[in-house]
Short mmCIF file of C-alpha atoms in Angstrom, two decimals:
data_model
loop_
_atom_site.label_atom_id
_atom_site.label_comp_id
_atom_site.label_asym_id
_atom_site.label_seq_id
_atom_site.Cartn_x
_atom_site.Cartn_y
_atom_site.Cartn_z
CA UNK A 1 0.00 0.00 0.00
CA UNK A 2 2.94 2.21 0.95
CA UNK A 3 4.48 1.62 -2.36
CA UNK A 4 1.29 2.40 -4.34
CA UNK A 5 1.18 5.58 -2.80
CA UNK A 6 4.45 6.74 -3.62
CA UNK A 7 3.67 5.59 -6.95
CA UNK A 8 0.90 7.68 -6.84
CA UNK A 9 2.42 10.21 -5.71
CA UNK A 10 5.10 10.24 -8.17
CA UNK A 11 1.94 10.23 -11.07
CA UNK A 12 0.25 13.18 -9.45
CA UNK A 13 3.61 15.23 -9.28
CA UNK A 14 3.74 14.47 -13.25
CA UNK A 15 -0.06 15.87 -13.46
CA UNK A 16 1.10 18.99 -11.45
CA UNK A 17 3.80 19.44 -13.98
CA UNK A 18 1.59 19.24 -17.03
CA UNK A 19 -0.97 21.46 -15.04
CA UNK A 20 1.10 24.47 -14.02
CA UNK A 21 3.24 24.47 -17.20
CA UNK A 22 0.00 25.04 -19.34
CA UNK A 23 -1.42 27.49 -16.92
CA UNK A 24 1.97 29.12 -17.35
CA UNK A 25 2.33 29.08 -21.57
CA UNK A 26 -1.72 28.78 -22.11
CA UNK A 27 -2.53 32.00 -19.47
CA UNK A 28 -0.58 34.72 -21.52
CA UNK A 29 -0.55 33.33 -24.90
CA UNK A 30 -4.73 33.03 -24.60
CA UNK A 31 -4.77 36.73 -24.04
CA UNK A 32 -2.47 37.13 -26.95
CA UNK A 33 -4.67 34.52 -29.68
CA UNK A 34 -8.32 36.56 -27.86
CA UNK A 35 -6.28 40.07 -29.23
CA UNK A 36 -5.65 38.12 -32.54
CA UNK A 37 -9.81 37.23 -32.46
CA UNK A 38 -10.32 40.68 -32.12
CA UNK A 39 -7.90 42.61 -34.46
CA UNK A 40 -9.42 44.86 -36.93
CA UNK A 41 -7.00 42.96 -39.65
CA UNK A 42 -9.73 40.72 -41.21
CA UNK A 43 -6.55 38.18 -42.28
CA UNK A 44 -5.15 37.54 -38.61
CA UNK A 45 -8.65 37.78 -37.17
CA UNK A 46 -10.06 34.88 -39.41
CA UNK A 47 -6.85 32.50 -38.87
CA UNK A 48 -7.08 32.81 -35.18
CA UNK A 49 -10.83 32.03 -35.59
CA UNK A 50 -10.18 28.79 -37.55
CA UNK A 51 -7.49 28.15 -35.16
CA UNK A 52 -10.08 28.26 -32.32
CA UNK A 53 -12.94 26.22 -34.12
CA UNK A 54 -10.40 23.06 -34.44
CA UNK A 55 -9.15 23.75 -30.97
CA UNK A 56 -12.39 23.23 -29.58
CA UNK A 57 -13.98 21.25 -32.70
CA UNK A 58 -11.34 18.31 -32.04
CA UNK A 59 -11.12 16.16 -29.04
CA UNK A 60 -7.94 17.50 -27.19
CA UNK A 61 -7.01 13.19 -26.68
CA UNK A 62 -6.68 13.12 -31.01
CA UNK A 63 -4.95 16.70 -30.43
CA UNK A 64 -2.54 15.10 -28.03
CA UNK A 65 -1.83 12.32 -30.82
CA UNK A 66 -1.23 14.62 -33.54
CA UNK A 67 1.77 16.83 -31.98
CA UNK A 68 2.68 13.73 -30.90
CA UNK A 69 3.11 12.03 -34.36
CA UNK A 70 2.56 14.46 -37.16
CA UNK A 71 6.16 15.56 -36.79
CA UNK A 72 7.46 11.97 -36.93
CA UNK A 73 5.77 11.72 -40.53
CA UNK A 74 6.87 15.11 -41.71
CA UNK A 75 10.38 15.49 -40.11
CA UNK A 76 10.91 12.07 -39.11
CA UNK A 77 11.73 13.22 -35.55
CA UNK A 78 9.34 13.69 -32.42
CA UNK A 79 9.53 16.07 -29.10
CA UNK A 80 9.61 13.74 -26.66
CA UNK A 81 6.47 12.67 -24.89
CA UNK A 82 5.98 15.05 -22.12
CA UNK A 83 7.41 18.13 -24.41
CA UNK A 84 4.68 17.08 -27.22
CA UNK A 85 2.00 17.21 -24.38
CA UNK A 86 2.92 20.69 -22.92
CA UNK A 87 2.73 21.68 -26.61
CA UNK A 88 -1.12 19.87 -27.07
CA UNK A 89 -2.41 21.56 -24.00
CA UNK A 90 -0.66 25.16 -24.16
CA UNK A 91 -2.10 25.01 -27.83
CA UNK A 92 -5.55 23.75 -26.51
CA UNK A 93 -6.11 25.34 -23.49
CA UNK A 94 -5.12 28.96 -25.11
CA UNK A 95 -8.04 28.61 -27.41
CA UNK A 96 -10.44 28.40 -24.61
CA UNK A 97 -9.00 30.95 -22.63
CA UNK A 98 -8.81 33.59 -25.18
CA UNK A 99 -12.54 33.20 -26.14
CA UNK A 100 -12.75 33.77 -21.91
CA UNK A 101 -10.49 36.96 -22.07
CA UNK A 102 -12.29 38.28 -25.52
CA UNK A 103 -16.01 37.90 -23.53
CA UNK A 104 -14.67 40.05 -20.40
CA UNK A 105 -12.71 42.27 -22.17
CA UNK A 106 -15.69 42.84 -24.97
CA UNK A 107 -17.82 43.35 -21.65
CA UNK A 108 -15.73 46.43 -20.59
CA UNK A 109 -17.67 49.85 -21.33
CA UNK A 110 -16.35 51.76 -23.98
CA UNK A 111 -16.85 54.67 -21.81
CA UNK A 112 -13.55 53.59 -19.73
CA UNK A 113 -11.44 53.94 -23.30
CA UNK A 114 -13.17 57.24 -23.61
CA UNK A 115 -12.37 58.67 -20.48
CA UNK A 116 -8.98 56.69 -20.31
CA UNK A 117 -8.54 58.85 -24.01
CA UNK A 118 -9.30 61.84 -22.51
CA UNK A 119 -7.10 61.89 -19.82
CA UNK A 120 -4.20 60.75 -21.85
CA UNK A 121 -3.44 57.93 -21.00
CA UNK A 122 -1.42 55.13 -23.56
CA UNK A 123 -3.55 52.40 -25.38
CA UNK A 124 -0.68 50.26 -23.38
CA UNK A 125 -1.15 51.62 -20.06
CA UNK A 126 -5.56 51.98 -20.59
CA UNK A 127 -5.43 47.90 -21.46
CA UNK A 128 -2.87 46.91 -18.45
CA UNK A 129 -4.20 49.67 -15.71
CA UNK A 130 -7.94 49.95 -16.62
CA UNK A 131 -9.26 47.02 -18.76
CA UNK A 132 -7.31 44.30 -17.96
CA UNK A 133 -7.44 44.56 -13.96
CA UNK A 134 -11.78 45.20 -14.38
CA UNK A 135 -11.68 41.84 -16.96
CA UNK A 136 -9.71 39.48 -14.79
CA UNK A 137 -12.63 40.15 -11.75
CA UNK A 138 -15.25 39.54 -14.69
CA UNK A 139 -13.70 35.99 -16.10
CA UNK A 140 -12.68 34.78 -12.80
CA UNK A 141 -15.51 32.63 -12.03
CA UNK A 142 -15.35 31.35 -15.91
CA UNK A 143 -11.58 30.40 -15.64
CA UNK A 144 -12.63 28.62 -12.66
CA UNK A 145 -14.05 26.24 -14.38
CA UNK A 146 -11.89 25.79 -17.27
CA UNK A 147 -9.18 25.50 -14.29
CA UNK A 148 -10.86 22.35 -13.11
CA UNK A 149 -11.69 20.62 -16.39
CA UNK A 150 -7.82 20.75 -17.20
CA UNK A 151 -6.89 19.40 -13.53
CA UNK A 152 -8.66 15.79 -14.62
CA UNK A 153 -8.17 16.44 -18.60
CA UNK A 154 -4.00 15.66 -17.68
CA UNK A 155 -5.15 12.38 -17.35
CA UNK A 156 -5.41 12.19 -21.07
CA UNK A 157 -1.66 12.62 -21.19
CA UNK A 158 -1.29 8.78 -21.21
CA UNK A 159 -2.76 8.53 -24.55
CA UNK A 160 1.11 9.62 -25.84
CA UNK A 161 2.35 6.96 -22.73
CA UNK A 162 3.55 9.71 -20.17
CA UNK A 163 2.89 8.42 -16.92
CA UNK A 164 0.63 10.15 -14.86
CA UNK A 165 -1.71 10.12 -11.94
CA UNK A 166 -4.56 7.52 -13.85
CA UNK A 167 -2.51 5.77 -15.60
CA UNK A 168 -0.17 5.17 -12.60
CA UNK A 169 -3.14 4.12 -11.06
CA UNK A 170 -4.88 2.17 -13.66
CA UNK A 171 -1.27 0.06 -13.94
CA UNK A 172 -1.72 -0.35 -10.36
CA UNK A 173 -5.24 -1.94 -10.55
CA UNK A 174 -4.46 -4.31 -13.54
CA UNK A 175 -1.25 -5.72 -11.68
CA UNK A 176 -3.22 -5.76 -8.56
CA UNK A 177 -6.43 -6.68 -9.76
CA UNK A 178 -8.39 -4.17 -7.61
CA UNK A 179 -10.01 -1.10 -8.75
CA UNK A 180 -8.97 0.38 -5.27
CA UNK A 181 -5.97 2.46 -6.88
CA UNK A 182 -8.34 4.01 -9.86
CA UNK A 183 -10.49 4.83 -6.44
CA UNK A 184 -7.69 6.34 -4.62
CA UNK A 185 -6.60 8.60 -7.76
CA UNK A 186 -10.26 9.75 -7.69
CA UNK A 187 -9.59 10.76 -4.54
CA UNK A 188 -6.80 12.61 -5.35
CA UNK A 189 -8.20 14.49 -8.46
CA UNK A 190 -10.88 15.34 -5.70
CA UNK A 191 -8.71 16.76 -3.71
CA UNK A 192 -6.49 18.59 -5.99
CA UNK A 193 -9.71 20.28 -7.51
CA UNK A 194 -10.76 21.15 -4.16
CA UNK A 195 -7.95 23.23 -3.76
CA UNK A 196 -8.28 24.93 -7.14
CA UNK A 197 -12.07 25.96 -6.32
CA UNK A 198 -11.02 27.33 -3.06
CA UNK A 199 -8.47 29.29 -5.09
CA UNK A 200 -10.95 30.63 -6.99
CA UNK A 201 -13.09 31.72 -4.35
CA UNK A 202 -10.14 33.55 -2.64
CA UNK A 203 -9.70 35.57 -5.60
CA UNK A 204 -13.11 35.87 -6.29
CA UNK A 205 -13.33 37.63 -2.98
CA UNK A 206 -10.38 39.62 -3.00
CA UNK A 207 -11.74 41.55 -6.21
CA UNK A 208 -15.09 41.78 -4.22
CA UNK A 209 -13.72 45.77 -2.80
CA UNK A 210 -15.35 46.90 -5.78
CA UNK A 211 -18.47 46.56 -8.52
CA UNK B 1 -6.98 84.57 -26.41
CA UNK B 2 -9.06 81.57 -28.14
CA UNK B 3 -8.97 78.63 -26.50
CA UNK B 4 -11.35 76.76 -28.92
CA UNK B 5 -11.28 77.52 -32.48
CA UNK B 6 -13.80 75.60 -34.76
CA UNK B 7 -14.17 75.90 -38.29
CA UNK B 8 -16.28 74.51 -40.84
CA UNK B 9 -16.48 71.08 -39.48
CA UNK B 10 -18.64 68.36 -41.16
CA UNK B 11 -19.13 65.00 -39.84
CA UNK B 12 -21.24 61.99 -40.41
CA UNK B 13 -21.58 58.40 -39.23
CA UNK B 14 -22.02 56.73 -42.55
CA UNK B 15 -24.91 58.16 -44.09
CA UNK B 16 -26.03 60.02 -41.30
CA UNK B 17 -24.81 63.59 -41.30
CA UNK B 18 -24.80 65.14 -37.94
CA UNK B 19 -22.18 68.01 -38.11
CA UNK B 20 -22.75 70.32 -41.27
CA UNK B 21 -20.59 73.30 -41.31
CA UNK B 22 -20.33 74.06 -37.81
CA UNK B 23 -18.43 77.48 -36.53
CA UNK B 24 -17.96 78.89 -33.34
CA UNK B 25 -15.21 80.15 -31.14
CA UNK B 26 -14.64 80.12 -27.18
CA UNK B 27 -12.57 82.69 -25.43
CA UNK B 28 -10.42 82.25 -22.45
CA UNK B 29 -12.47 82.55 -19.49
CA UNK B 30 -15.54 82.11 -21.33
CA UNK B 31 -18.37 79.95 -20.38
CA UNK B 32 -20.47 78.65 -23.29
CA UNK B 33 -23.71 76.61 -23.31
CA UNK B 34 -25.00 74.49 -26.12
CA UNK B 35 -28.40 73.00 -26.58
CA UNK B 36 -31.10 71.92 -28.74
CA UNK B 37 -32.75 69.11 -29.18
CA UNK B 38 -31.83 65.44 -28.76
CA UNK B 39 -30.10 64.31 -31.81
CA UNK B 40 -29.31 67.86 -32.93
CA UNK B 41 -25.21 67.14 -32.97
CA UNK B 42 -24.68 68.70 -29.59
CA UNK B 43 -22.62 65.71 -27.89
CA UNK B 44 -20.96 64.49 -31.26
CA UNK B 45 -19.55 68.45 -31.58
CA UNK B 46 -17.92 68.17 -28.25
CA UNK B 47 -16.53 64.36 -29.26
CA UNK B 48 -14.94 65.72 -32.09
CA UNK B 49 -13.20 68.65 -29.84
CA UNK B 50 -11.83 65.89 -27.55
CA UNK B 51 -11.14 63.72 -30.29
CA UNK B 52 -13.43 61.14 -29.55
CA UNK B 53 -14.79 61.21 -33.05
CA UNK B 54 -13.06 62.47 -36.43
CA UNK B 55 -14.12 65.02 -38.43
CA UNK B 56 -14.86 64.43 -41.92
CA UNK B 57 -13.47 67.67 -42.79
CA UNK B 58 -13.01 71.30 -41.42
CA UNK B 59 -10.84 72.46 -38.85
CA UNK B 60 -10.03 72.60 -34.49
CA UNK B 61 -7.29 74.44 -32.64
CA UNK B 62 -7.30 74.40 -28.92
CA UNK B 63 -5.07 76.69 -26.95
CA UNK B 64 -3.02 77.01 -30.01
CA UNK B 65 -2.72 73.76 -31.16
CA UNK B 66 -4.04 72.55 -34.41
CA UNK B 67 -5.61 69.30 -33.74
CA UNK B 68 -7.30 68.80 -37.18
CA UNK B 69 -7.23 71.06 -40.45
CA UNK B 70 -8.80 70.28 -43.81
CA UNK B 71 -6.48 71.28 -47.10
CA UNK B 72 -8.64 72.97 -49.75
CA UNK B 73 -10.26 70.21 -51.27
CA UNK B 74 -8.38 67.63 -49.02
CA UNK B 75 -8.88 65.37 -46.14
CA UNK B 76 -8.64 66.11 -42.85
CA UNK B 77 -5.27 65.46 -41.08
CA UNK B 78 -4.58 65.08 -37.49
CA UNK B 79 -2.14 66.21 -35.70
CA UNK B 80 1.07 63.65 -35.16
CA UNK B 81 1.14 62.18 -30.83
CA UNK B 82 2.81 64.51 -29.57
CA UNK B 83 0.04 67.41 -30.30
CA UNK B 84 -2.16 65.30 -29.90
CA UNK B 85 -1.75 64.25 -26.24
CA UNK B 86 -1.26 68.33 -25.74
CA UNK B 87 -4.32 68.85 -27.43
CA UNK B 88 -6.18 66.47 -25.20
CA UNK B 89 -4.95 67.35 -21.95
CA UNK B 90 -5.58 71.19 -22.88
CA UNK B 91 -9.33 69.74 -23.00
CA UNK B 92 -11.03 68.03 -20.22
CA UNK B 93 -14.21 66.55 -20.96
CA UNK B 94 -16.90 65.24 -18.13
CA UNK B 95 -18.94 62.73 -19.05
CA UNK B 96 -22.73 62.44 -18.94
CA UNK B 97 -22.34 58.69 -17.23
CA UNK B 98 -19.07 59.77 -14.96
CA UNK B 99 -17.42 57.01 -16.31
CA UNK B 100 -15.05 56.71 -13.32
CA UNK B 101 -12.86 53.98 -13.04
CA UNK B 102 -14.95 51.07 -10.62
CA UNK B 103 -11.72 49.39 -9.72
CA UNK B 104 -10.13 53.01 -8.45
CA UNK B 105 -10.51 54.55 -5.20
CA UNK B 106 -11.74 58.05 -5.44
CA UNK B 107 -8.24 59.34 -4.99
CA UNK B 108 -7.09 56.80 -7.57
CA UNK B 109 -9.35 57.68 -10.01
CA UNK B 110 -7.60 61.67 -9.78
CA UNK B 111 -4.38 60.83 -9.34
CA UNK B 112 -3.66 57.86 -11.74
CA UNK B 113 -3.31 60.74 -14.92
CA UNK B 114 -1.50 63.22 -12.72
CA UNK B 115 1.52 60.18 -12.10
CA UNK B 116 0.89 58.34 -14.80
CA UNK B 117 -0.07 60.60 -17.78
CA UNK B 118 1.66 64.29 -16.50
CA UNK B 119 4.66 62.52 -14.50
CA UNK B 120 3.79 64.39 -11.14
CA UNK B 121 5.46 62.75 -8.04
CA UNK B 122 2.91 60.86 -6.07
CA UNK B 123 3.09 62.95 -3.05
CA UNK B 124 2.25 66.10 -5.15
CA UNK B 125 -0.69 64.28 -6.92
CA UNK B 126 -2.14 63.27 -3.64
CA UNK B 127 -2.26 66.87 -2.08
CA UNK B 128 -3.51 68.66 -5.55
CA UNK B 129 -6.27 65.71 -5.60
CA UNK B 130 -6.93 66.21 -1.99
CA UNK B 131 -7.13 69.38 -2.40
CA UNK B 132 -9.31 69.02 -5.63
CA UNK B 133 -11.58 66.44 -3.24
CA UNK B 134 -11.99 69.26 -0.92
CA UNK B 135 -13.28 71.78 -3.15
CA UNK B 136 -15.53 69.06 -4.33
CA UNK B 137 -16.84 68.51 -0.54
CA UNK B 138 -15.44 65.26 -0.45
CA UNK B 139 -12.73 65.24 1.47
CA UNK B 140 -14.07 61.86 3.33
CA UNK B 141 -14.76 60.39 0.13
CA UNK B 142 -10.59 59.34 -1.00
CA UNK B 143 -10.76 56.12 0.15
CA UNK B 144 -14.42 55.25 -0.63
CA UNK B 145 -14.69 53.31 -4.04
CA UNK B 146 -17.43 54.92 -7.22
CA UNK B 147 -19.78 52.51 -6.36
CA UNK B 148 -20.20 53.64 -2.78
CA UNK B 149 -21.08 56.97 -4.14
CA UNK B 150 -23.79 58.68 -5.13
CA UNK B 151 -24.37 59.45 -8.65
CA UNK B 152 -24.16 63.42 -7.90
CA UNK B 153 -20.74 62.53 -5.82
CA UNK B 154 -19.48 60.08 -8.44
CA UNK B 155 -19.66 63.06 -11.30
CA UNK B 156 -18.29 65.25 -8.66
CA UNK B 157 -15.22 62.83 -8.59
CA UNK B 158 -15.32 62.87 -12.14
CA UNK B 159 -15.21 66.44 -12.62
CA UNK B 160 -12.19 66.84 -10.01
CA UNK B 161 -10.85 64.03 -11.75
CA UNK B 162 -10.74 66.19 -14.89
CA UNK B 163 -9.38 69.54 -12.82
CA UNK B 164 -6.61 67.48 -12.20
CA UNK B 165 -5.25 67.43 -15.53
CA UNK B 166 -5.50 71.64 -15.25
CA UNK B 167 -6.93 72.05 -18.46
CA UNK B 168 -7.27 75.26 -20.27
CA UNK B 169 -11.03 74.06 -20.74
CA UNK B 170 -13.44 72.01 -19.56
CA UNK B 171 -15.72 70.15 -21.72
CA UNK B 172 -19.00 69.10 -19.96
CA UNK B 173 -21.44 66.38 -21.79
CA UNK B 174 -25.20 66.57 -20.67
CA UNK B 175 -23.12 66.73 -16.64
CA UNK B 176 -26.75 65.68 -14.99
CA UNK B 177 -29.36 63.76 -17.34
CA UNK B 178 -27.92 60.50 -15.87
CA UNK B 179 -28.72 62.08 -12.12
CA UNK B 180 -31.89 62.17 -9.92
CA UNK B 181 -33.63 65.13 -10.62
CA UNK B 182 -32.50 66.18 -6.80
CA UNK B 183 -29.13 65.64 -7.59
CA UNK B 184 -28.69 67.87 -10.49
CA UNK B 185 -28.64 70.99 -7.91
CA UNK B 186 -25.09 69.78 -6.78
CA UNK B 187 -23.42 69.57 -9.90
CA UNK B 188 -24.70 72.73 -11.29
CA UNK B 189 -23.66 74.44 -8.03
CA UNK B 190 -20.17 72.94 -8.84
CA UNK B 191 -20.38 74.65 -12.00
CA UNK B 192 -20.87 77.49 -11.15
CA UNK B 193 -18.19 78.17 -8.76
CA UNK B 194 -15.97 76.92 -11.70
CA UNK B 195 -17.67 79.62 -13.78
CA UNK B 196 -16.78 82.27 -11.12
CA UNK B 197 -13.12 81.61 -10.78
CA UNK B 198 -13.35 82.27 -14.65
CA UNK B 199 -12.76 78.55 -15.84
CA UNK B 200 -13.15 77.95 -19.50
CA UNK B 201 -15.96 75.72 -20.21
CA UNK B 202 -18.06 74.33 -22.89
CA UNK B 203 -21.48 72.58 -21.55
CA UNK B 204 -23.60 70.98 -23.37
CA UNK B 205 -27.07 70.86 -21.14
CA UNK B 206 -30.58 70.20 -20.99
CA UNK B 207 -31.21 72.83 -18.14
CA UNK B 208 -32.40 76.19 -19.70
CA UNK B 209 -32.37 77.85 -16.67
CA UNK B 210 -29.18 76.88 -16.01
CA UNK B 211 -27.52 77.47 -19.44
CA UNK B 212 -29.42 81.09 -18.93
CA UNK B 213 -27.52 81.81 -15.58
CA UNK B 214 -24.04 80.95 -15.97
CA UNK B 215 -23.27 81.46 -20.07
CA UNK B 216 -21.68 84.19 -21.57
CA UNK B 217 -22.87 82.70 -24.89
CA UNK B 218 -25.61 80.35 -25.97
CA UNK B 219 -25.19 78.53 -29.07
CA UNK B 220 -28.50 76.79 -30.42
CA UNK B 221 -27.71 73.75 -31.89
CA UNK B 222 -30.69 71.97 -34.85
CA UNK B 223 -30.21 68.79 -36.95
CA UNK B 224 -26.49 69.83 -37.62
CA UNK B 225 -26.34 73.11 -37.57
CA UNK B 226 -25.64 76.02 -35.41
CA UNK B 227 -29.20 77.92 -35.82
CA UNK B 228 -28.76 80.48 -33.16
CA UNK B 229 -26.04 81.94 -31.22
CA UNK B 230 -25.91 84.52 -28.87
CA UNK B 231 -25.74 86.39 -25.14
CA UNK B 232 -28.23 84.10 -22.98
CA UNK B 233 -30.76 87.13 -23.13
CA UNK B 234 -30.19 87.43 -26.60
CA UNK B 235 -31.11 83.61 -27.23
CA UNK B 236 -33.65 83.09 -24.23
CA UNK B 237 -35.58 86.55 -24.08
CA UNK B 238 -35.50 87.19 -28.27
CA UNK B 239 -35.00 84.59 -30.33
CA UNK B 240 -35.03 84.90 -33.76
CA UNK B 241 -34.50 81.62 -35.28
CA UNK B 242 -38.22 79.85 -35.61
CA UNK B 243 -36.99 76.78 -34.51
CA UNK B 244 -35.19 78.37 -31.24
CA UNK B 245 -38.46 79.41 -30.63
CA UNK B 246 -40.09 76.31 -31.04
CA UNK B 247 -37.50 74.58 -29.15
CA UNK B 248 -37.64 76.83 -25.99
CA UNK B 249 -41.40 77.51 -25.76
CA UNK B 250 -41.02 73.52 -25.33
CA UNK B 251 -39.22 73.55 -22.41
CA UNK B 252 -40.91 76.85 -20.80
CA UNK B 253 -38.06 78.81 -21.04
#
C-alpha cells in the first residue's frame, strides 16, 4: 500500500507538472490569440478564428496524438512525450481561454477607453491599468471552471504513454487486480480540484472591494 | 486669447450627417452653453473637440494647437502624438455617465493621470487631488470606491478628476441627465463656482435655466447646424430663429 502511494504520488507530481506548465504558456498566450480574435485585420482575425474552431472542434485526446506524431511523418523526428503534451495543452487550453479573455474584455464599457482617451493615457497603459485589472474580476468565475476541467483532462496525457496520476493508477489496478488504486486517484483528483475551487473563491473575494 | 477655435467642421456616421458646417469660437475665461434638441449634434460636436470622433473635414485648434485642419479640397489630417496628447490634456471633458474607473478609489481615479499621464510625483498628486476632493466637498470620500457613491458625488469625482489634468477648458457632456432630478442641484452648483473663478468651459445641457444663468454665450444647436447663437438674453428673451423658438417655448423657457 505504501508503495502504491508513492507511486501515486510520483503520477500526481507528473499531473502537477503538465498542469502548471500550461497554466503558465496557455494564461498569456490566450490573451495574446483573444487580441488576434479581435484585431481589426480581417486576415489575422479569421486565422485565429479557424485556429479556435479546431481547438475546440477536435477532441484535445486526437490533439494530443497529432503533436505527438505528425512531426514523426513530416520530419521524421518527435519532441519527446511530455514536451509534445505541454505543446497539445498550451495550444488547446489557449483557445479556450482567449474566447474567456475576448467575452470580459468585450464586456468592458467603452466609456472607460473614452475617459482613459481623454485623460491621456497610452492604449498600453488603458489595457494593463484599466481594462485588464476590471476583466480578470469579470472571467474569474469562468476560468474557474476551465481550471478544473484541465486538472482531470491531464489524465489524457497517457494517450502519448507519459505516466501520470490515472494511468499510474490504472497500472496499479491491472497488476493488482483491484479497482482500489483508480479509487484512490479519484480521490486525489478530488482533492487537488478542491484546492483549485477554493483558489478561486479567494480571488473571487479579493476583487469583491469593488463593482 | 481663443482657447477653442472651430471651423467649418462636417461630420457623419455613414450616411447620417450630424455636423454640417459648424463654426464657433470660445474665449479664455468664457463659459459657453450648447443646446437643442436630442439628436441635434450637440454631444458628437464636443466628441470631435476631444477627439473622440473624427471630423470628416473642417478644422479645431485648442489653446493654439491645431488638432485637425482640412487642405482645400483635401482630407482632414490630425495632428502627429505629440500634439495630440497636448491637445487632449488642454481639453477636459466630463462625461454624462461619470465614467469613473470602478476598480479606483476616489483618490485613484484623480491621481492615476496626474503620475501616470503628466509625471507628477505621487506625493504632489495626492495633495492637488486632496485638495481638488476638498473643493468638491469630499474630502471623506478618497478612500471610498465609485460605487459607494452617489451618482451626484461620483460626477463630482469625475469632474475633479478632470481639474486634475489643469486644463485650459473644460468640456461638460449633458453633466446631470444620468442624475436624480435632486441631484442635479449639486453639480450645477459645482459649476458654477468653476464659472466664477473664470474657468473655460463648454457645456452641453438640458437645463435652460441653467444654461441662462451661468453662459456668456448660448449657441443653439438643430439637426447639424448652429441655428442660433448669442448672449443668454439674446437667445432666451428674443430669439429669432423659428426653430429656437419652437425649441424653448417647449421647455418653458
Amino acid at each position: 500500500m505504501g508503495q502504491l502511494l508513492i507511486l501515486m504520488l510520483q503520477g500526481t507530481f507528473t499531473s502537477l507538472k503538465i498542469f502548471f506548465l500550461t497554466l503558465l504558456f496557455a494564461l498569456p498566450l490566450g490573451l495574446l490569440v483573444a487580441r488576434g480574435r479581435m484585431s481589426r485585420h480581417r486576415i489575422i482575425s479569421s486565422l485565429v478564428n479557424i485556429y479556435i474552431l479546431i481547438m475546440r472542434g477536435t477532441p484535445l485526446i486526437l490533439q494530443l496524438i497529432f503533436v505527438y506524431f505528425a512531426p514523426y511523418y513530416v520530419f521524421g523526428a518527435s519532441a519527446d512525450r511530455f514536451t509534445a503534451v505541454i505543446i497539445a495543452f498550451v495550444i488547446n487550453y489557449a483557445a479556450y481561454f482567449a474566447e474567456i479573455y475576448r467575452g470580459g474584455i468585450q464586456s468592458i464599457s467603452y466609456g472607460q477607453y473614452e475617459a482613459s482617451s481623454v485623460l491621456g493615457f497610452s492604449k498600453m497603459h488603458t489595457f494593463t491599468h484599466i481594462v485588464m485589472p476590471q476583466v480578470v474580476k469579470r472571467i474569474v468565475p469562468a476560468m474557474g471552471n476551465e481550471v478544473i476541467t484541465l486538472v482531470k483532462d491531464t489524465a489524457l496525457a497517457q494517450t502519448i504513454g507519459v505516466a501520470e496520476l490515472f494511468r499510474v493508477a490504472q497500472n496499479a489496478a491491472s497488476r493488482e487486480f483491484s479497482t482500489l488504486p483508480i479509487f484512490i486517484a479519484g480521490v486525489f483528483y478530488f482533492v487537488m480540484n478542491s484546492i483549485v475551487a477554493k483558489s478561486f473563491d479567494l480571488i473571487e473575494k479579493k476583487l469583491d472591494y469593488y463593482r | 486669447m481663443e482657447i477653442i477655435k472651430v471651423e467649418h467642421v462636417h461630420k457623419s456616421f455613414e450616411d447620417l450627417t450630424v455636423l454640417r458646417d459648424i463654426s464657433f469660437s470660445v474665449k479664455q475665461g468664457e463659459v459657453l452653453s450648447i443646446i437643442g434638441p436630442s439628436g441635434s449634434g450637440k454631444s458628437t460636436l464636443l466628441r470631435c473637440i476631444t477627439n473622440l470622433e473624427h471630423v470628416q473635414s473642417g478644422s479645431i485648434t485648442i489653446g493654439g494647437n491645431i488638432l485637425v485642419s482640412t487642405p482645400v479640397g483635401g482630407k482632414p489630417v490630425y495632428a502627429e502624438h505629440k500634439t495630440l496628447q497636448k491637445v487632449r490634456l488642454s481639453v477636459g471633458l466630463v462625461f454624462q455617465n461619470f465614467n469613473l474607473f470602478p476598480h479606483f478609489s476616489v483618490l485613484r481615479n484623480i491621481t492615476e493621470a496626474q503620475i501616470h499621464v503628466l509625471g507628477m510625483p505621487k506625493a504632489q498628486a495626492r495633495k492637488e487631488a486632496l485638495e481638488l476632493l476638498a473643493k468638491m466637498g469630499l474630502s471623506d470620500k478618497a478612500a471610498a470606491y465609485p460605487f459607494q457613491l452617489s451618482g451626484g458625488q461620483q460626477q463630482r469625482v469625475s469632474i475633479a478628476r478632470a481639474l486634475a489634468l489643469k486644463p485650459q477648458v473644460l468640456c461638460f457632456d449633458e453633466p446631470t441627465s444620468a442624475l436624480d432630478p435632486e441631484l442635479t442641484g449639486e453639480i450645477l452648483e459645482v459649476i458654477k463656482e468653476l464659472a466664477a473663478e473664470k474657468m473655460t468651459m463648454v457645456v452641453v445641457t438640458h437645463e435652460m435655466a441653467f444654461a441662462r444663468d451661468i453662459s456668456d454665450r448660448v449657441i443653439f444647436m438643430d439637426d447639424g447646424i448652429i441655428a442660433e447663437e448669442g448672449t443668454p438674453s439674446e437667445v432666451f428673451s428674443n430669439p429669432k430663429n423659428e426653430r429656437t423658438k419652437r425649441f424653448l417655448s417647449r421647455f418653458g423657457a
